[in-house]
Coordinates of C-alpha atoms in Angstrom, one line a residue:
M245 CA -0.2 -0.2 0.1
K246 CA 1.3 3.3 -0.9
L247 CA 1.5 6.1 1.3
W248 CA -0.8 8.2 -1.1
G249 CA -3.0 5.3 -2.4
G250 CA -6.0 6.2 -0.6
R251 CA -7.9 8.3 -3.4
F252 CA -6.9 5.9 -6.2
T253 CA -9.0 2.9 -7.6
K254 CA -6.1 1.3 -9.6
E255 CA -2.5 0.1 -8.7
T256 CA 0.0 2.0 -10.5
N257 CA 1.6 0.9 -14.0
Q258 CA 4.9 -1.1 -13.0
L259 CA 6.8 0.6 -15.4
V260 CA 5.4 3.9 -14.0
H261 CA 6.2 2.6 -10.6
N262 CA 9.7 1.9 -11.5
F263 CA 10.0 5.6 -13.0
N264 CA 8.8 7.1 -10.2
A265 CA 10.3 5.1 -7.5
S266 CA 13.6 6.5 -6.0
L267 CA 14.2 4.0 -3.1
S268 CA 17.1 2.5 -5.4
F269 CA 18.9 5.8 -4.8
D270 CA 17.7 7.9 -2.1
Q271 CA 18.0 4.7 0.2
K272 CA 21.7 6.4 0.7
F273 CA 20.5 8.3 3.3
Y274 CA 18.6 6.0 5.2
K275 CA 20.3 7.1 8.5
Q276 CA 19.6 10.7 8.0
D277 CA 15.8 9.8 7.5
I278 CA 15.4 7.9 10.5
L279 CA 17.4 10.7 12.6
G280 CA 15.0 13.2 11.4
S281 CA 12.1 10.9 12.2
I282 CA 13.6 10.5 15.8
A283 CA 13.7 14.7 16.4
H284 CA 10.1 14.8 14.6
V285 CA 8.3 12.6 16.9
T286 CA 10.2 14.1 20.0
M287 CA 9.1 17.6 19.0
L288 CA 5.6 15.9 18.4
E289 CA 5.7 14.5 22.0
K290 CA 6.8 17.9 23.5
Q291 CA 4.1 19.6 21.8
K292 CA 1.6 17.0 23.2
I293 CA 0.5 16.1 19.8
L294 CA 1.9 12.7 20.6
T295 CA 2.1 10.9 24.2
T296 CA 5.4 9.9 25.7
D297 CA 4.3 6.1 25.4
E298 CA 4.0 6.7 21.6
K299 CA 6.8 8.6 21.2
E300 CA 9.2 6.2 22.6
T301 CA 7.3 3.1 21.1
I302 CA 8.1 5.0 17.6
I303 CA 11.8 6.0 18.8
G304 CA 12.4 2.2 19.7
G305 CA 11.1 1.1 16.3
L306 CA 13.2 3.6 14.4
K307 CA 16.0 2.7 16.3
S308 CA 15.9 -1.3 15.8
I309 CA 15.2 -0.4 12.0
L310 CA 18.6 1.6 11.6
E311 CA 20.5 -1.0 13.7
D312 CA 18.6 -3.8 11.3
I313 CA 19.9 -1.8 8.0
E314 CA 23.5 -1.1 9.2
S315 CA 23.9 -4.7 10.4
G316 CA 22.6 -6.0 7.1
K317 CA 19.8 -7.8 8.7
L318 CA 17.2 -5.6 7.0
E319 CA 17.5 -5.3 3.2
F320 CA 16.2 -2.8 0.7
T321 CA 13.4 -3.9 -1.7
A322 CA 11.6 -2.8 -4.8
E323 CA 7.9 -2.6 -3.8
H324 CA 8.7 0.4 -1.8
E325 CA 8.6 3.9 -3.5
D326 CA 11.5 5.7 -1.6
I327 CA 13.3 5.5 1.9
H328 CA 10.4 7.5 3.6
S329 CA 7.7 4.8 2.7
F330 CA 10.2 2.0 3.5
V331 CA 11.0 3.2 7.0
E332 CA 7.3 4.0 7.9
A333 CA 6.0 0.9 6.5
H334 CA 8.6 -1.3 8.6
L335 CA 7.9 1.2 11.5
I336 CA 4.2 0.0 11.2
E337 CA 4.9 -3.5 10.6
R338 CA 7.1 -3.3 14.2
V339 CA 4.8 -1.3 16.5
G340 CA 1.5 -1.1 14.9
D341 CA -0.7 1.7 15.1
P342 CA 1.8 4.2 16.8
G343 CA 3.7 4.1 13.6
K344 CA 1.1 5.4 11.7
K345 CA 1.4 8.6 13.7
L346 CA 4.6 9.0 12.8
H347 CA 3.9 11.3 9.6
T348 CA 2.0 13.6 11.6
G349 CA 2.6 17.2 10.7
R350 CA 5.0 16.4 7.8
S351 CA 5.2 15.7 4.3
R352 CA 7.4 13.8 2.0
N353 CA 8.0 17.2 0.4
D354 CA 9.9 18.7 3.6
Q355 CA 11.2 15.2 4.7
V356 CA 13.1 15.0 1.6
A357 CA 14.4 18.5 1.9
L358 CA 15.4 17.1 5.3
D359 CA 17.2 14.3 4.3
M360 CA 18.9 15.6 1.3
K361 CA 20.4 18.7 3.7
L362 CA 21.5 16.3 6.6
Y363 CA 22.9 14.1 4.0
T364 CA 24.7 16.9 2.2
R365 CA 25.6 18.7 5.6
D366 CA 27.5 15.4 6.8
E367 CA 29.4 14.8 3.1
I368 CA 30.5 18.5 3.1
V369 CA 32.4 17.6 6.7
E370 CA 33.9 14.7 5.0
L371 CA 35.2 16.7 2.2
N372 CA 36.2 19.5 4.1
D373 CA 38.7 16.9 6.3
L374 CA 39.6 15.3 2.9
L375 CA 40.8 18.5 1.7
K376 CA 42.7 19.4 5.1
E377 CA 44.7 15.9 4.8
L378 CA 45.7 16.7 1.4
L379 CA 46.7 20.3 2.2
V380 CA 48.8 18.7 5.2
T381 CA 50.8 16.5 2.5
I382 CA 51.1 19.6 0.1
H383 CA 52.6 21.8 3.1
R384 CA 55.3 18.8 3.9
I385 CA 56.1 18.8 0.7
M386 CA 56.7 22.5 0.7
K387 CA 58.8 22.3 3.9
E388 CA 61.0 19.9 2.6
N389 CA 61.7 22.0 -0.9
V390 CA 62.3 25.3 0.0
D391 CA 65.8 25.3 -1.8
T392 CA 64.5 23.1 -4.6
F393 CA 64.9 25.1 -8.0
M394 CA 62.7 24.5 -10.7
P395 CA 61.7 26.4 -13.9
G396 CA 58.4 28.6 -13.6
F397 CA 56.1 28.5 -16.5
T398 CA 53.8 30.9 -18.5
H399 CA 52.2 29.5 -21.5
L400 CA 53.9 26.4 -20.8
Q401 CA 57.2 28.1 -21.7
K402 CA 60.0 28.4 -19.2
A403 CA 59.8 31.7 -17.8
Q404 CA 61.5 32.3 -14.4
P405 CA 63.0 30.1 -11.8
V406 CA 61.1 29.6 -8.8
T407 CA 61.1 26.6 -6.0
L408 CA 59.0 23.3 -5.9
A409 CA 57.6 25.0 -2.9
H410 CA 56.5 28.0 -4.3
H411 CA 55.2 26.0 -7.3
F412 CA 52.9 23.4 -4.7
G413 CA 52.2 26.6 -2.5
A414 CA 50.1 27.7 -5.5
Y415 CA 48.1 25.0 -5.1
F416 CA 47.8 25.0 -1.2
E417 CA 45.9 28.4 -1.7
M418 CA 43.5 26.9 -4.2
F419 CA 42.4 24.0 -2.2
R420 CA 42.7 26.4 1.0
R421 CA 39.8 28.3 -1.0
D422 CA 38.0 25.4 -1.9
R423 CA 37.7 24.8 2.0
S424 CA 36.3 28.4 2.8
R425 CA 33.7 27.8 -0.3
L426 CA 32.8 24.5 1.5
R427 CA 32.3 26.1 4.9
D428 CA 30.3 29.2 3.4
I429 CA 28.1 26.5 1.9
Y430 CA 27.2 24.7 5.3
D431 CA 26.6 28.0 7.0
R432 CA 24.1 29.1 4.4
M433 CA 22.2 25.8 4.1
N434 CA 22.1 25.1 7.7
Y435 CA 18.4 25.9 8.3
C436 CA 15.8 23.2 8.9
P437 CA 13.0 22.7 6.5
L438 CA 11.2 20.2 8.9
G439 CA 7.7 21.2 9.6
A440 CA 7.4 23.4 6.2
G441 CA 4.5 20.1 5.2
A442 CA 3.9 19.9 1.8
L443 CA 4.3 23.8 0.8
A444 CA 2.1 25.6 3.4
G445 CA 3.2 24.6 6.9
T446 CA 0.5 22.8 9.0
T447 CA -2.5 23.4 11.5
Y448 CA -0.5 21.4 13.9
P449 CA 1.3 23.4 16.7
L450 CA 4.8 22.5 15.9
D451 CA 7.8 23.6 17.5
R452 CA 10.1 24.1 14.6
D453 CA 12.9 25.9 16.6
Y454 CA 13.2 23.0 18.5
T455 CA 13.3 20.5 15.7
A456 CA 15.9 22.6 14.2
S457 CA 18.1 22.7 17.4
L458 CA 17.6 18.8 18.0
L459 CA 19.1 18.4 14.4
N460 CA 22.1 21.1 15.2
F461 CA 20.7 23.4 12.4
D462 CA 21.0 27.1 13.4
G463 CA 17.4 27.5 13.1
P464 CA 13.9 27.1 10.9
T465 CA 13.9 28.2 7.4
L466 CA 11.4 31.0 7.2
N467 CA 9.2 30.4 4.1
S468 CA 7.8 26.9 3.6
M469 CA 7.4 27.1 -0.4
D470 CA 11.1 27.9 -0.4
S471 CA 11.8 25.4 1.9
V472 CA 10.4 22.6 -0.1
S473 CA 11.7 23.7 -3.8
D474 CA 15.3 25.1 -2.7
R475 CA 18.1 23.5 -4.0
D476 CA 20.2 26.2 -3.9
Y477 CA 22.8 24.6 -1.6
L478 CA 23.2 21.6 -4.0
I479 CA 23.9 23.9 -6.9
E480 CA 26.4 25.7 -4.7
L481 CA 28.0 22.3 -4.0
L482 CA 28.1 21.3 -7.1
S483 CA 29.9 24.4 -8.3
A484 CA 32.6 24.2 -5.5
L485 CA 33.1 20.3 -6.4
S486 CA 33.5 21.5 -9.9
T487 CA 36.3 24.0 -8.7
I488 CA 37.8 21.4 -6.6
M489 CA 38.3 19.1 -9.6
M490 CA 39.3 21.9 -11.6
H491 CA 42.4 22.4 -9.5
L492 CA 43.1 18.8 -9.1
S493 CA 43.0 18.5 -12.8
R494 CA 45.2 21.2 -13.3
F495 CA 47.9 19.8 -10.7
C496 CA 47.3 16.2 -12.7
E497 CA 48.1 17.9 -15.8
E498 CA 51.4 19.3 -14.6
I499 CA 52.2 15.9 -12.9
I500 CA 51.5 14.2 -16.2
V501 CA 53.8 16.6 -17.8
W502 CA 56.5 16.3 -15.2
N503 CA 56.4 12.2 -15.6
S504 CA 57.2 12.5 -19.2
N505 CA 60.4 11.5 -20.5
E506 CA 61.0 14.8 -21.8
Y507 CA 60.7 16.3 -18.5
Q508 CA 61.4 13.5 -15.8
F509 CA 60.8 16.0 -12.8
V510 CA 59.0 13.3 -10.6
D511 CA 58.8 9.6 -10.3
I512 CA 55.3 8.3 -9.6
D513 CA 55.2 5.2 -7.3
Y514 CA 54.3 1.8 -8.8
S515 CA 51.3 1.6 -6.6
Y516 CA 49.9 4.9 -8.5
S517 CA 51.1 3.9 -11.8
T518 CA 50.0 1.3 -14.5
G519 CA 51.9 -0.4 -17.4
S520 CA 51.2 -1.1 -21.1
S521 CA 49.6 -4.5 -22.3
I522 CA 52.3 -4.7 -25.3
M523 CA 55.0 -2.0 -24.3
P524 CA 57.3 -3.4 -21.2
Q525 CA 58.8 -0.2 -20.6
K526 CA 55.9 2.1 -20.0
K527 CA 54.7 3.4 -16.8
N528 CA 51.7 5.3 -17.1
P529 CA 50.4 8.0 -14.9
D530 CA 47.0 6.5 -14.8
I531 CA 45.6 8.0 -11.9
A532 CA 46.4 11.5 -12.7
E533 CA 44.7 11.1 -16.1
L534 CA 41.5 9.3 -14.5
I535 CA 41.1 12.5 -12.1
R536 CA 41.8 14.7 -15.0
G537 CA 38.9 13.1 -17.2
K538 CA 36.5 12.7 -13.9
T539 CA 36.3 16.4 -14.0
G540 CA 34.3 16.5 -17.0
R541 CA 31.9 14.0 -14.7
V542 CA 31.2 16.5 -12.3
Y543 CA 31.2 19.7 -14.3
G544 CA 28.1 17.6 -16.1
A545 CA 26.3 16.9 -12.7
L546 CA 26.2 21.0 -12.3
I547 CA 25.0 21.6 -15.4
S548 CA 22.2 19.0 -14.9
M549 CA 21.2 20.4 -11.5
L550 CA 20.9 23.6 -13.1
T551 CA 19.1 22.6 -16.2
T552 CA 16.7 20.7 -13.9
M553 CA 16.0 23.6 -11.8
K554 CA 15.9 26.5 -14.2
G555 CA 12.3 25.9 -15.4
I556 CA 10.4 24.7 -12.0
P557 CA 7.6 26.7 -10.7
L558 CA 7.0 27.0 -6.8
A559 CA 6.8 24.8 -4.8
Y560 CA 7.7 21.3 -5.0
N561 CA 7.9 19.4 -8.6
K562 CA 8.7 15.9 -9.1
D563 CA 11.8 16.8 -11.4
M564 CA 13.4 17.6 -8.3
Q565 CA 14.3 13.8 -7.7
E566 CA 16.6 14.2 -10.1
D567 CA 18.9 15.9 -7.8
K568 CA 20.2 13.2 -5.8
E569 CA 22.0 10.5 -8.3
F570 CA 24.3 13.0 -10.1
T571 CA 24.9 15.0 -6.7
F572 CA 25.3 11.6 -5.0
D573 CA 27.9 10.5 -7.8
A574 CA 29.6 13.7 -7.9
I575 CA 30.3 13.9 -4.3
D576 CA 31.5 10.0 -4.5
T577 CA 33.9 10.9 -7.6
V578 CA 35.3 14.3 -5.5
K579 CA 36.0 12.3 -2.7
G580 CA 37.9 9.5 -4.2
C581 CA 39.8 11.7 -6.5
I582 CA 41.0 13.5 -3.6
S583 CA 42.1 10.7 -1.7
L584 CA 43.3 9.3 -4.4
F585 CA 45.5 12.5 -5.6
N586 CA 46.9 12.8 -1.9
G587 CA 48.3 8.9 -2.0
M588 CA 49.8 9.6 -5.4
I589 CA 51.6 12.9 -4.5
D590 CA 52.5 11.7 -0.7
T591 CA 54.7 8.9 -2.1
M592 CA 55.9 10.5 -5.6
K593 CA 59.5 11.1 -5.8
F594 CA 61.3 14.8 -7.1
K595 CA 64.2 14.6 -9.6
K596 CA 65.6 17.6 -7.9
E597 CA 68.9 17.8 -10.4
N598 CA 66.7 17.4 -13.5
M599 CA 64.4 20.3 -12.0
E600 CA 67.2 22.7 -11.8
T601 CA 69.0 21.7 -14.8
S602 CA 65.9 22.2 -16.9
A603 CA 65.6 25.9 -15.2
K604 CA 69.1 26.8 -16.4
N605 CA 68.6 25.4 -20.0
G606 CA 65.4 27.1 -19.9
F607 CA 67.1 30.8 -19.7
T608 CA 64.6 31.5 -16.7
N609 CA 67.5 33.6 -15.4
A610 CA 67.4 35.7 -18.7
T611 CA 65.1 38.5 -16.6
D612 CA 67.8 38.5 -14.1
A613 CA 70.8 39.0 -16.4
A614 CA 68.8 41.9 -17.9
D615 CA 68.4 43.3 -14.6
Y616 CA 72.1 43.1 -13.5
L617 CA 72.4 45.5 -16.5
V618 CA 70.1 48.1 -15.4
N619 CA 71.5 47.6 -12.0
H620 CA 74.9 49.0 -14.2
G621 CA 73.2 51.8 -15.8
V622 CA 71.7 50.3 -19.3
P623 CA 68.4 51.5 -19.8
F624 CA 66.0 48.4 -19.6
R625 CA 65.2 48.5 -23.2
D626 CA 68.8 48.1 -24.3
A627 CA 69.2 45.6 -21.5
H628 CA 66.2 43.6 -23.1
G629 CA 68.0 43.4 -26.4
I630 CA 71.3 42.8 -25.2
I631 CA 70.2 39.7 -23.5
G632 CA 68.0 38.5 -26.5
Q633 CA 71.2 38.5 -28.3
L634 CA 73.0 36.2 -25.7
V635 CA 70.1 34.0 -25.5
L636 CA 70.3 33.6 -29.4
L637 CA 74.3 33.1 -29.0
C638 CA 73.5 30.5 -26.3
I639 CA 71.3 28.5 -28.6
E640 CA 73.6 28.6 -31.5
K641 CA 76.2 27.1 -29.0
N642 CA 74.0 24.8 -27.4
I643 CA 74.4 26.0 -23.7
S644 CA 72.8 28.0 -21.2
L645 CA 73.4 31.5 -19.7
D646 CA 75.5 30.2 -16.9
E647 CA 77.9 28.3 -19.2
L648 CA 78.6 31.1 -21.6
S649 CA 82.0 32.6 -21.3
L650 CA 82.8 36.0 -20.1
E651 CA 84.5 36.9 -23.4
D652 CA 81.0 36.1 -25.3
Y653 CA 79.6 38.2 -22.5
K654 CA 81.7 41.3 -23.3
K655 CA 81.7 41.0 -27.0
I656 CA 77.9 42.0 -27.0
S657 CA 78.1 44.6 -24.0
P658 CA 81.4 45.5 -22.1
V659 CA 79.6 46.3 -18.8
F660 CA 79.5 42.7 -18.0
E661 CA 81.9 41.3 -15.3
E662 CA 82.8 38.2 -13.7
D663 CA 80.0 38.8 -10.7
I664 CA 77.5 38.1 -13.9
Y665 CA 77.9 34.3 -13.1
D666 CA 76.6 35.0 -9.3
A667 CA 74.0 37.4 -10.4
I668 CA 72.3 34.9 -12.4
S669 CA 72.7 31.7 -10.4
M670 CA 69.3 29.7 -9.7
K671 CA 69.8 30.6 -6.0
T672 CA 70.4 34.1 -6.4
C673 CA 67.5 34.6 -9.0
V674 CA 65.4 33.1 -6.4
E675 CA 66.5 34.2 -3.0
K676 CA 66.6 37.7 -3.9
R677 CA 62.9 37.4 -4.7
N678 CA 61.4 38.2 -0.9
T679 CA 58.5 40.1 -1.3
I680 CA 55.5 38.2 0.3
G681 CA 54.1 35.7 -2.0
A682 CA 57.6 35.4 -3.9
P683 CA 59.5 32.3 -4.0
G684 CA 62.5 33.7 -2.0
R685 CA 63.6 31.7 1.4
E686 CA 62.7 34.7 3.4
A687 CA 59.3 34.9 2.0
M688 CA 58.5 31.2 1.9
M689 CA 59.3 30.9 5.3
K690 CA 56.9 33.3 6.4
V691 CA 54.0 31.8 4.0
L692 CA 54.9 28.3 5.8
A693 CA 54.3 29.6 9.2
I694 CA 50.9 31.2 8.2
N695 CA 49.9 27.6 6.7
E696 CA 51.1 26.0 9.6
K697 CA 48.9 28.3 11.8
Y698 CA 45.9 27.8 9.5
L699 CA 46.3 24.0 9.6
M700 CA 46.2 23.6 13.5
E701 CA 43.3 26.0 13.8
S702 CA 41.0 24.9 10.9

């Protein structure tokens, strides 16, 4: 018997039932549904809508259902339309008539809105914790590589020398912002829709503030129509998840490039690599590639959610049932990707000599050579042209600026002296950049201290 079957004179077509049913996926928040019901009947008893005996009987039945689901004793079956009808049917079966009073003063509309919020809230906490674990790993790598020189890039062209700590620090900032977005979403969504009814509240004297406090919300929602039709928080979450995946994908792209034979900056651990079925020499960065690929999957969930919601009038409409499957999938995808990515970089080895050699061979110290001339009275525009000529000479000789003889330097400009070599060393190029946010050791140590404090406090 369906919860809504009273006015229907014939059974729903089986295909219609299957199309309409959501238990196959909304069973995911069985725990939230039961906890919400326990809070609801606790409030009903406080308001004298239920007796104490009825409350205790219902709560006992709900807790036994929760225990049996988690032990595997009670399994989900297809005859139930959704998680709400599944729980209520089993409750009535176990406790009899008191179970029929569970639904007093609420609708499945505010019930599913509550369940989805409770589930999303729990998942945001887990996502936040996973991001913190990733930040701890990034922070460790930064601390260990303050003096690991490497090329910095623009347009995928070697530009200026930086350090591995500085490069990883850019991603630290990205994932820190991701955590702040999750915190904002949590705070904005943390209002309880239970008691909104189908869309217009109820005539029962509910204490919605009390229900909200029992479930650790900041308060009740203030408009019953919005309460049952709001999915903004899911759109915000999917947007935040898309941004997290974009950051992971960018990082993966770099690791894939660094892992190539041409760069050889990193050695990905065997546990996060795979081989080829026909080419025995291959060690492929499959985890990084899969994370990069799964980014589009999460983007798709965001677009699906926006498209589903764009034409829905107030208040609840069945279209909103489509919010669950791709949100669940996106959350699970992102959690898995963060965990795997963290494991990959935590076990990854860095080939520091190759990184420094690449920085030298890419003329990343050319700007510093120009600055040397400027500091000796040469106008910048002239200095820029002089260094361009030196770079051309190095390319012809297949050497770096560090390897060019002082005689060759002086042929193009007599201003150069022996101290040019110290001025363009990787160590000098990096360490003299010490404004906050730059790669110099002094600046980097300040940033590491800030990051350390952030990780301890958040």
